Coordinates of C-alpha atoms in Angstrom, one line a residue:
M1 CA 22.9 -72.1 -40.9
P2 CA 22.6 -75.9 -41.4
P3 CA 25.7 -78.0 -41.1
S4 CA 25.7 -78.9 -44.8
S5 CA 26.0 -75.1 -45.6
L6 CA 28.9 -74.8 -43.1
R7 CA 30.8 -77.6 -44.9
V8 CA 30.5 -75.7 -48.2
V9 CA 31.8 -72.5 -46.4
Y10 CA 34.9 -74.2 -45.1
A11 CA 35.6 -76.1 -48.3
F12 CA 35.7 -72.7 -50.0
A13 CA 38.1 -71.4 -47.3
R14 CA 40.5 -74.3 -47.9
E15 CA 40.3 -73.7 -51.7
M16 CA 40.5 -69.9 -51.8
H17 CA 42.2 -68.8 -48.6
P18 CA 44.1 -71.8 -47.2
K19 CA 46.3 -71.7 -44.1
T20 CA 49.8 -72.0 -45.6
T21 CA 51.9 -71.4 -42.5
D22 CA 52.4 -72.8 -39.0
V23 CA 53.5 -69.4 -37.7
F24 CA 51.4 -68.7 -34.6
I25 CA 49.8 -65.2 -34.9
Q26 CA 48.3 -63.5 -31.9
Y27 CA 45.7 -60.8 -31.7
G28 CA 47.5 -58.0 -30.0
T29 CA 46.7 -54.6 -28.7
A30 CA 45.8 -53.4 -32.2
G31 CA 44.8 -56.7 -33.9
F32 CA 46.9 -59.1 -36.0
R33 CA 50.1 -57.6 -37.4
T34 CA 52.9 -59.5 -39.3
K35 CA 54.3 -60.0 -42.7
A36 CA 51.5 -59.6 -45.3
N37 CA 52.1 -62.9 -47.0
L38 CA 51.1 -64.7 -43.7
L39 CA 47.7 -63.0 -43.3
E40 CA 45.3 -64.0 -46.0
H41 CA 43.8 -66.9 -44.2
V42 CA 43.7 -64.8 -40.9
V43 CA 41.8 -62.0 -42.7
Y44 CA 39.3 -64.4 -44.2
R45 CA 38.6 -65.8 -40.8
M46 CA 38.2 -62.4 -39.3
G47 CA 35.4 -61.9 -41.9
L48 CA 33.7 -65.0 -40.4
L49 CA 34.3 -63.7 -36.9
A50 CA 33.0 -60.2 -37.7
V51 CA 29.6 -61.8 -38.8
I52 CA 29.4 -63.8 -35.6
R53 CA 30.2 -60.6 -33.6
S54 CA 27.6 -58.7 -35.5
R55 CA 25.0 -61.3 -34.7
V56 CA 26.0 -61.4 -31.0
K57 CA 25.4 -57.6 -31.1
N58 CA 21.9 -58.0 -32.6
G59 CA 22.9 -57.2 -36.1
R60 CA 24.8 -54.1 -35.3
T61 CA 27.6 -53.2 -37.7
I62 CA 31.2 -54.3 -37.0
G63 CA 34.3 -52.9 -38.7
I64 CA 37.3 -54.7 -40.2
M65 CA 40.4 -52.5 -40.9
I66 CA 43.2 -53.7 -43.1
T67 CA 46.3 -52.0 -41.9
A68 CA 49.7 -52.3 -40.2
S69 CA 49.6 -48.7 -39.0
H70 CA 53.2 -47.3 -38.4
N71 CA 54.9 -50.7 -39.6
L72 CA 56.9 -50.7 -42.8
E73 CA 55.3 -51.6 -46.2
P74 CA 56.0 -55.4 -46.2
D75 CA 53.8 -55.8 -43.1
N76 CA 50.1 -55.7 -42.9
G77 CA 47.4 -56.4 -40.4
V78 CA 43.8 -56.7 -39.5
K79 CA 41.7 -55.5 -36.6
L80 CA 38.0 -55.6 -35.7
I81 CA 36.0 -52.6 -34.6
D82 CA 33.1 -52.9 -32.2
P83 CA 29.7 -51.2 -32.7
D84 CA 30.6 -48.0 -30.8
G85 CA 33.6 -47.5 -32.9
E86 CA 35.9 -48.9 -30.2
M87 CA 38.6 -51.6 -30.4
L88 CA 37.3 -55.2 -30.2
E89 CA 36.2 -56.3 -26.7
Q90 CA 39.2 -57.8 -24.9
S91 CA 37.4 -61.1 -24.1
W92 CA 37.1 -61.7 -27.9
E93 CA 40.9 -61.4 -28.6
D94 CA 41.5 -65.0 -27.5
I95 CA 38.6 -66.1 -29.7
A96 CA 40.2 -64.3 -32.7
T97 CA 43.5 -65.9 -32.0
R98 CA 42.0 -69.3 -31.8
M99 CA 40.2 -68.9 -35.0
A100 CA 43.2 -67.5 -36.8
N101 CA 45.5 -70.4 -35.9
V102 CA 43.4 -73.4 -36.2
S103 CA 44.0 -75.8 -39.1
D104 CA 41.8 -75.7 -42.1
N105 CA 40.5 -79.2 -41.3
D106 CA 39.4 -78.0 -37.9
L107 CA 38.1 -74.5 -38.9
E108 CA 34.5 -75.7 -39.3
S109 CA 34.3 -77.4 -35.9
I110 CA 36.1 -74.6 -34.1
T111 CA 33.8 -71.9 -35.7
G112 CA 30.7 -74.0 -34.6
Q113 CA 32.1 -74.1 -31.1
I114 CA 32.6 -70.3 -31.1
I115 CA 29.1 -69.7 -32.3
K116 CA 27.7 -71.8 -29.4
E117 CA 30.1 -70.3 -26.8
V118 CA 29.0 -66.7 -27.6
N119 CA 25.4 -67.7 -28.1
A120 CA 25.2 -66.1 -31.7
D121 CA 21.8 -66.2 -33.4
M122 CA 22.9 -67.0 -36.9
S123 CA 19.5 -66.3 -38.3
L124 CA 20.0 -62.5 -37.7
K125 CA 21.2 -60.2 -40.5
A126 CA 24.9 -59.1 -40.1
S127 CA 26.6 -56.0 -41.3
V128 CA 30.4 -55.5 -41.7
Y129 CA 32.3 -52.4 -42.8
I130 CA 35.7 -52.9 -44.4
G131 CA 38.4 -50.4 -44.9
M132 CA 42.1 -50.6 -45.9
D133 CA 45.2 -48.5 -46.0
T134 CA 47.6 -47.8 -49.0
R135 CA 49.7 -50.9 -48.9
Y136 CA 49.9 -52.8 -52.1
T137 CA 48.9 -56.0 -50.3
S138 CA 45.7 -54.4 -48.8
P139 CA 43.3 -54.9 -51.7
R140 CA 43.9 -58.6 -51.7
L141 CA 43.4 -58.9 -47.9
A142 CA 40.3 -56.7 -48.0
A143 CA 38.8 -59.0 -50.7
A144 CA 39.6 -62.0 -48.4
A145 CA 37.8 -60.3 -45.5
A146 CA 34.7 -59.7 -47.7
N147 CA 34.7 -63.3 -48.8
G148 CA 34.6 -64.3 -45.1
V149 CA 31.7 -62.1 -44.4
I150 CA 29.8 -63.3 -47.4
A151 CA 30.6 -67.0 -46.5
L152 CA 28.5 -66.7 -43.3
K153 CA 25.8 -64.7 -45.2
G154 CA 26.8 -61.3 -43.8
T155 CA 26.7 -58.1 -45.8
P156 CA 30.0 -56.4 -46.4
K157 CA 30.4 -52.8 -47.4
E158 CA 33.8 -51.8 -48.6
F159 CA 35.0 -48.3 -48.1
G160 CA 38.3 -48.7 -50.0
I161 CA 41.3 -46.7 -48.9
V162 CA 40.5 -44.8 -45.7
T163 CA 42.2 -43.8 -42.5
T164 CA 41.8 -46.2 -39.6
P165 CA 39.9 -43.4 -37.7
I166 CA 37.5 -42.8 -40.6
L167 CA 36.4 -46.4 -40.6
H168 CA 36.0 -46.3 -36.7
F169 CA 33.9 -43.1 -37.2
C170 CA 31.7 -44.7 -39.8
V171 CA 31.1 -47.8 -37.7
K172 CA 30.0 -45.6 -34.8
C173 CA 27.7 -43.5 -37.0
R174 CA 26.1 -46.6 -38.6
N175 CA 25.1 -47.8 -35.1
D176 CA 24.3 -44.4 -33.6
N177 CA 22.8 -42.0 -36.1
T178 CA 23.1 -39.1 -33.6
Y179 CA 26.8 -39.1 -34.0
G180 CA 27.1 -38.4 -37.7
V181 CA 26.7 -39.8 -41.2
P182 CA 28.4 -43.1 -41.8
T183 CA 30.4 -42.0 -44.9
E184 CA 33.8 -40.5 -45.7
E185 CA 32.0 -37.3 -46.7
G186 CA 30.0 -37.4 -43.4
Y187 CA 33.3 -37.5 -41.5
Y188 CA 34.6 -34.4 -43.3
E189 CA 31.3 -32.7 -42.9
K190 CA 31.5 -33.1 -39.0
I191 CA 35.2 -32.8 -38.2
V192 CA 36.3 -30.3 -40.9
G193 CA 33.0 -28.4 -40.8
S194 CA 33.3 -28.0 -37.0
F195 CA 36.9 -26.7 -37.5
K196 CA 35.8 -24.0 -40.0
R197 CA 33.0 -22.9 -37.8
I198 CA 35.1 -22.5 -34.8
R199 CA 37.9 -20.7 -36.7
Q200 CA 35.3 -18.2 -37.9
K201 CA 34.8 -17.3 -34.2
L202 CA 38.5 -16.8 -33.6
S203 CA 40.7 -14.1 -35.0
V204 CA 44.2 -14.9 -36.0
S205 CA 46.5 -12.9 -33.8
G206 CA 49.6 -12.9 -31.7
D207 CA 52.4 -15.3 -32.9
Y208 CA 50.1 -17.7 -34.5
N209 CA 50.3 -18.1 -38.3
T210 CA 48.0 -20.2 -40.5
T211 CA 50.8 -22.1 -42.3
L212 CA 51.3 -25.8 -41.3
Y213 CA 53.7 -28.2 -42.8
V214 CA 52.5 -31.8 -42.8
D215 CA 54.6 -35.1 -43.1
G216 CA 52.0 -37.6 -44.5
A217 CA 54.3 -40.7 -43.9
N218 CA 53.5 -41.6 -47.6
G219 CA 50.3 -43.1 -46.3
V220 CA 46.6 -42.5 -46.3
G221 CA 46.4 -39.6 -43.9
G222 CA 48.3 -37.3 -46.2
K223 CA 46.1 -38.2 -49.2
K224 CA 43.0 -37.4 -47.2
L225 CA 44.4 -34.0 -46.1
N226 CA 45.2 -33.3 -49.7
I227 CA 41.4 -33.5 -50.3
I228 CA 40.5 -31.6 -47.2
K229 CA 42.9 -28.7 -47.8
K230 CA 40.9 -27.6 -50.9
T231 CA 37.8 -27.0 -48.6
L232 CA 39.5 -25.0 -45.8
D233 CA 38.7 -21.6 -47.3
G234 CA 42.0 -20.1 -46.1
E235 CA 41.5 -20.9 -42.4
L236 CA 44.6 -23.2 -42.5
D237 CA 47.3 -23.3 -45.2
L238 CA 48.5 -26.9 -45.4
M239 CA 51.8 -27.6 -47.0
L240 CA 51.9 -31.3 -47.6
F241 CA 54.9 -33.6 -47.9
N242 CA 55.4 -37.4 -48.3
L243 CA 52.2 -38.1 -50.0
G244 CA 53.5 -41.4 -51.6
G245 CA 54.9 -40.1 -54.8
N246 CA 58.4 -39.8 -56.0
G247 CA 59.4 -43.3 -54.7
G248 CA 58.6 -42.5 -51.2
K249 CA 57.9 -45.7 -49.1
L250 CA 55.3 -46.0 -46.4
N251 CA 56.6 -45.1 -43.0
L252 CA 60.3 -45.4 -44.2
N253 CA 62.4 -42.7 -42.5
C254 CA 59.2 -40.6 -42.1
G255 CA 55.9 -40.5 -40.1
A256 CA 55.0 -40.1 -36.5
D257 CA 56.6 -43.2 -35.2
Y258 CA 59.9 -42.6 -37.0
V259 CA 60.1 -39.0 -35.6
K260 CA 59.2 -40.0 -32.1
V261 CA 61.4 -43.0 -31.7
S262 CA 64.4 -41.9 -33.6
Q263 CA 64.2 -38.2 -32.5
S264 CA 65.1 -37.3 -36.0
V265 CA 63.4 -35.2 -38.7
P266 CA 61.7 -37.2 -41.5
V267 CA 63.1 -37.3 -45.0
G268 CA 61.1 -35.7 -47.8
V269 CA 60.1 -32.7 -45.8
E270 CA 61.2 -29.1 -46.4
H271 CA 62.5 -27.7 -43.2
V272 CA 62.3 -23.9 -42.3
P273 CA 63.6 -22.8 -38.9
Y274 CA 60.7 -22.5 -36.4
Q275 CA 58.1 -23.6 -38.9
R276 CA 55.8 -26.1 -37.1
V277 CA 55.4 -29.5 -38.7
A278 CA 52.8 -32.2 -38.0
S279 CA 53.9 -35.7 -38.6
L280 CA 51.2 -38.4 -39.2
D281 CA 51.6 -42.2 -39.3
G282 CA 50.8 -44.5 -42.1
D283 CA 47.1 -45.1 -41.3
G284 CA 46.4 -41.7 -39.9
D285 CA 45.8 -42.5 -36.2
R286 CA 48.9 -40.9 -34.7
I287 CA 50.3 -37.4 -34.8
V288 CA 53.3 -35.6 -33.3
Y289 CA 54.5 -32.0 -33.9
Y290 CA 58.1 -30.8 -34.2
Y291 CA 60.2 -27.9 -35.5
V292 CA 63.9 -27.3 -36.2
D293 CA 65.8 -24.3 -34.8
D294 CA 68.5 -22.1 -36.3
D295 CA 71.1 -24.8 -35.5
K296 CA 69.0 -27.5 -37.3
K297 CA 68.2 -29.2 -33.9
M298 CA 64.8 -30.9 -33.8
H299 CA 62.3 -30.0 -31.1
L300 CA 59.6 -32.7 -30.6
L301 CA 56.1 -32.0 -29.3
D302 CA 54.6 -35.4 -28.8
G303 CA 51.4 -36.9 -27.5
D304 CA 52.2 -35.7 -24.0
R305 CA 52.4 -32.1 -25.3
I306 CA 49.2 -32.5 -27.3
A307 CA 47.3 -33.8 -24.2
T308 CA 48.5 -31.0 -21.9
L309 CA 47.6 -28.4 -24.6
L310 CA 44.1 -29.7 -25.1
A311 CA 43.6 -30.2 -21.3
S312 CA 44.6 -26.7 -20.4
Y313 CA 42.3 -25.2 -23.1
I314 CA 39.3 -27.4 -22.2
T315 CA 39.8 -26.4 -18.6
E316 CA 39.8 -22.8 -19.5
L317 CA 36.6 -23.1 -21.4
L318 CA 34.9 -25.0 -18.7
N319 CA 35.9 -22.3 -16.2
N320 CA 34.7 -19.6 -18.5
C321 CA 31.3 -21.1 -19.1
G322 CA 30.8 -22.1 -15.4
A323 CA 30.9 -25.9 -16.0
N324 CA 33.9 -26.6 -13.8
S325 CA 31.8 -29.1 -11.8
L326 CA 32.3 -31.6 -14.7
K327 CA 35.1 -34.1 -13.8
L328 CA 37.9 -33.8 -16.1
G329 CA 40.9 -36.3 -16.1
L330 CA 43.9 -37.2 -18.1
V331 CA 45.1 -40.7 -18.9
Q332 CA 48.7 -41.6 -19.7
T333 CA 51.0 -44.8 -20.1
A334 CA 54.4 -45.5 -18.7
Y335 CA 55.8 -43.8 -21.9
A336 CA 54.6 -40.4 -20.8
N337 CA 57.4 -38.0 -19.9
G338 CA 57.8 -37.4 -16.2
A339 CA 57.9 -33.7 -16.8
S340 CA 54.5 -33.8 -18.4
T341 CA 52.9 -35.8 -15.5
K342 CA 54.3 -33.2 -13.0
Y343 CA 53.0 -30.3 -15.1
I344 CA 49.5 -31.8 -15.4
T345 CA 49.2 -32.6 -11.6
E346 CA 51.0 -29.5 -10.1
E347 CA 50.3 -26.7 -12.6
L348 CA 47.0 -27.7 -14.3
K349 CA 45.7 -29.5 -11.1
I350 CA 44.2 -32.2 -13.2
P351 CA 44.1 -35.8 -12.0
V352 CA 46.1 -38.3 -14.0
S353 CA 45.6 -42.1 -14.3
C354 CA 48.4 -44.4 -15.7
V355 CA 47.4 -47.6 -17.5
K356 CA 49.0 -50.3 -19.6
T357 CA 50.1 -49.4 -23.2
G358 CA 47.4 -49.9 -25.8
V359 CA 44.9 -47.4 -26.8
K360 CA 41.9 -49.5 -25.7
N361 CA 43.3 -49.3 -22.1
L362 CA 43.5 -45.6 -22.2
H363 CA 40.1 -45.3 -23.9
H364 CA 38.3 -47.3 -21.3
E365 CA 40.0 -45.4 -18.4
A366 CA 39.1 -42.0 -20.0
L367 CA 35.4 -43.0 -20.1
K368 CA 35.4 -42.9 -16.3
Y369 CA 35.5 -39.1 -16.5
D370 CA 33.0 -36.6 -17.7
I371 CA 35.7 -35.4 -20.0
G372 CA 38.6 -37.8 -20.5
I373 CA 41.7 -36.9 -22.3
Y374 CA 44.0 -39.7 -23.3
F375 CA 47.2 -39.8 -25.4
E376 CA 50.1 -42.1 -25.7
A377 CA 53.5 -40.4 -26.1
N378 CA 53.6 -41.7 -29.6
G379 CA 50.8 -39.3 -30.6
H380 CA 47.8 -41.7 -30.5
G381 CA 44.9 -40.2 -28.5
T382 CA 41.8 -38.2 -28.4
V383 CA 39.2 -36.8 -26.0
V384 CA 35.9 -38.4 -24.9
Y385 CA 32.9 -36.6 -23.5
S386 CA 30.1 -38.1 -21.4
N387 CA 26.5 -37.4 -22.2
E388 CA 26.3 -35.4 -19.0
A389 CA 29.1 -33.2 -20.1
K390 CA 27.4 -32.7 -23.5
N391 CA 24.0 -32.0 -22.0
T392 CA 25.5 -29.6 -19.4
L393 CA 27.2 -27.5 -22.2
K394 CA 24.0 -27.5 -24.2
K395 CA 22.0 -26.2 -21.3
I396 CA 24.6 -23.4 -20.7
D397 CA 24.4 -22.5 -24.5
E398 CA 20.6 -22.1 -23.9
D399 CA 20.4 -20.5 -20.5
G400 CA 23.8 -18.9 -19.7
D401 CA 24.9 -15.4 -19.9
A402 CA 26.6 -14.0 -23.0
E403 CA 30.1 -14.9 -22.1
Q404 CA 29.2 -18.3 -20.8
R405 CA 27.2 -19.0 -24.0
K406 CA 30.2 -18.0 -26.1
S407 CA 32.6 -20.4 -24.3
A408 CA 30.0 -23.2 -24.3
Q409 CA 29.5 -22.8 -28.1
I410 CA 33.2 -23.0 -28.7
L411 CA 33.5 -26.1 -26.6
L412 CA 30.5 -27.7 -28.3
D413 CA 32.2 -27.1 -31.7
F414 CA 35.4 -28.5 -30.2
I415 CA 33.5 -31.7 -29.3
N416 CA 32.1 -32.1 -32.7
M417 CA 35.6 -31.6 -34.2
T418 CA 36.8 -34.5 -32.0
N419 CA 36.7 -38.2 -33.3
E420 CA 35.8 -39.7 -29.9
T421 CA 36.0 -43.3 -31.1
V422 CA 39.8 -43.5 -31.4
G423 CA 43.0 -41.6 -31.9
D424 CA 42.7 -39.6 -35.1
A425 CA 45.6 -37.6 -36.5
I426 CA 43.4 -35.5 -38.7
S427 CA 41.0 -34.6 -36.0
D428 CA 43.9 -34.0 -33.5
L429 CA 45.6 -31.7 -36.0
F430 CA 42.5 -29.5 -36.1
L431 CA 42.2 -29.5 -32.3
V432 CA 45.8 -28.4 -31.9
E433 CA 45.5 -25.7 -34.5
T434 CA 42.3 -24.4 -32.9
V435 CA 44.0 -24.0 -29.5
L436 CA 47.2 -22.4 -30.9
C437 CA 45.0 -19.9 -32.9
A438 CA 42.8 -19.2 -29.9
R439 CA 45.8 -18.4 -27.8
G440 CA 47.8 -16.6 -30.6
Q441 CA 50.6 -19.0 -29.9
N442 CA 53.4 -20.3 -32.0
I443 CA 55.1 -23.6 -31.6
T444 CA 57.9 -22.2 -29.5
G445 CA 55.3 -20.7 -27.1
W446 CA 53.6 -24.1 -26.9
E447 CA 56.9 -25.8 -26.1
T448 CA 57.8 -23.5 -23.1
T449 CA 54.9 -24.6 -21.0
Y450 CA 57.3 -27.2 -19.5
Q451 CA 60.7 -28.7 -20.2
D452 CA 60.8 -32.4 -21.2
L453 CA 63.2 -34.7 -19.4
P454 CA 65.6 -36.2 -22.0
C455 CA 64.4 -39.7 -23.0
R456 CA 65.3 -42.6 -25.3
Q457 CA 63.4 -45.5 -26.7
L458 CA 65.0 -48.6 -28.2
K459 CA 63.7 -51.9 -29.7
V460 CA 65.4 -55.2 -29.0
T461 CA 64.5 -58.1 -31.2
V462 CA 63.8 -61.2 -29.3
Q463 CA 62.8 -64.8 -30.0
D464 CA 59.9 -64.7 -27.4
R465 CA 58.5 -61.4 -26.3
N466 CA 56.3 -63.2 -23.8
A467 CA 59.3 -64.0 -21.6
I468 CA 59.0 -60.4 -20.4
Q469 CA 56.1 -60.0 -18.0
T470 CA 55.3 -56.7 -16.2
T471 CA 53.1 -55.2 -13.6
D472 CA 52.2 -51.6 -12.3
A473 CA 50.9 -50.4 -15.7
E474 CA 54.0 -52.0 -17.3
R475 CA 56.4 -49.9 -15.3
R476 CA 58.0 -52.9 -13.5
C477 CA 59.1 -56.3 -14.6
I478 CA 58.2 -59.5 -12.6
S479 CA 60.1 -61.8 -15.0
P480 CA 62.7 -62.8 -16.0
E481 CA 64.1 -62.9 -12.4
G482 CA 66.6 -60.3 -11.6
L483 CA 65.9 -58.0 -14.6
Q484 CA 64.0 -55.4 -12.5
E485 CA 66.6 -55.4 -9.9
R486 CA 69.3 -54.6 -12.5
I487 CA 67.1 -51.8 -13.9
D488 CA 66.7 -50.3 -10.4
E489 CA 70.5 -50.5 -9.8
L490 CA 71.1 -48.4 -13.0
V491 CA 68.3 -45.9 -12.4
C492 CA 69.2 -45.1 -8.9
K493 CA 72.6 -43.6 -10.2
V494 CA 70.7 -41.0 -12.3
E495 CA 69.1 -37.8 -11.2
S496 CA 65.4 -37.9 -12.1
G497 CA 66.1 -41.3 -13.6
R498 CA 63.4 -43.7 -14.8
A499 CA 63.5 -46.8 -17.1
F500 CA 61.4 -49.7 -17.9
V501 CA 61.2 -52.6 -20.5
R502 CA 58.0 -54.1 -21.8
P503 CA 57.1 -56.6 -24.6
S504 CA 55.6 -55.2 -27.7
G505 CA 51.9 -56.0 -28.2
T506 CA 52.3 -56.3 -32.0
E507 CA 55.9 -57.4 -32.8
D508 CA 58.5 -59.9 -31.5
I509 CA 60.5 -57.1 -29.8
V510 CA 61.0 -55.8 -26.4
R511 CA 60.8 -52.0 -26.0
V512 CA 63.2 -50.2 -23.7
Y513 CA 62.5 -46.7 -22.3
A514 CA 64.8 -44.5 -20.2
E515 CA 64.8 -40.9 -19.1
G516 CA 67.0 -38.7 -16.9
D517 CA 67.6 -35.1 -16.0
T518 CA 70.1 -34.4 -18.8
Q519 CA 70.8 -35.8 -22.3
E520 CA 74.3 -37.1 -21.3
V521 CA 73.1 -39.5 -18.6
R522 CA 71.4 -41.7 -21.0
Y523 CA 74.8 -42.9 -22.3
I524 CA 76.7 -43.2 -19.0
Q525 CA 75.7 -46.9 -18.7
G526 CA 76.3 -48.6 -22.0
D527 CA 74.1 -51.6 -21.0
W528 CA 70.8 -49.5 -20.8

């Protein structure tokens, strides 16, 4: 593109999407996320960057998702999706931050520098998929992203309101046609179609029942499940709550993050004792389960529980089909409950890796296994399968004996039901329901596999979250000086005690986590 054309592009940027704030905005673990009124120039510039990224990747499609996930409605955000449906390559996060914060006057020169740095061939075609969540600010931001794509002569395709995982799925399919069809309907055909096929092979028995209550967080996930439920042919009876009507606000006192962090039931959901409830977050990439007992006490089954449930079932199928030579591993973060880690290593005999918080860190570690299971305790996670694993199972399906073939077929359907690109609340919901059905298990039976250590999470608002620096997968602080020593001093007084603090990757807050052997010890030290 000649310099004269670039000048027109950036004149348009100053006119239509000017930078009106001096607030520094950083690309975090899940992209940019802040108050929506600070983001229009950022999103426009991410349209530009997506075109550059597409051309660096030889014209493969890049995704732009407009969402602030579990944040409340006044916030919004934007993140880029790489060609394989994964999060943006980490080395490009600093590039995105530079482009987002430069002045309008310097945007042209900085963009030119970036094009040279990454050696982008600007003569290539560029393709960008754009999706958004249900926030009232999302359409305007999505339009800004499309304008950025068009400005550098890329081709945008707008998907409208979709879950974050659906857009990840479509980007992956567009660049790898063996994975599926890059449309919302293609997503349903693969994920939901596989669920229905596998359920037809399983009889409903034991303590399992097909009724599931769902808290949709007044976001997009519940809306998509409302479409899906009409196609389930009685295999699963979804009772949906918090779909955005009746004045319900996105993520306000509801949704997976609220349930996990507050340890409280969401508003807007009918509660029946021992009825299992799945709670999604606002953009549909997190899920936790819970139930209330006769005393109205809530019992939470979070990402750790989902990971152990899936790991134990996959291990069972691998053993049944004779594929236990495949290397299976589970990836956690510091937020994983200590009881879950002990259960995985001592009971399931599965290796566990611990990595820094952020789904991209878990995803990359999981890829080191033939079958890698990763979940954050907040309910964000999935399972990834190597080509070796898939080919091994296909061969067993062709050459194994009857019992081996049966287990291999179920596991192949299980793989197709999995969105391997990113944590996906809808896909994970169907995975969980499949395992519970296969085992004839209700939610209390699931809960009894191990007993969680009582834990607590808090958020502390700070002026500069970067003052906190950590090591050892964020389990220990190296600054400010003296903080880790004070934490150790408190923890050593508690049986099975563990605590850590870490800066948020998306907000100016510090997150605090503590666990101990009883509920009461959390409150012994008031300065925890």
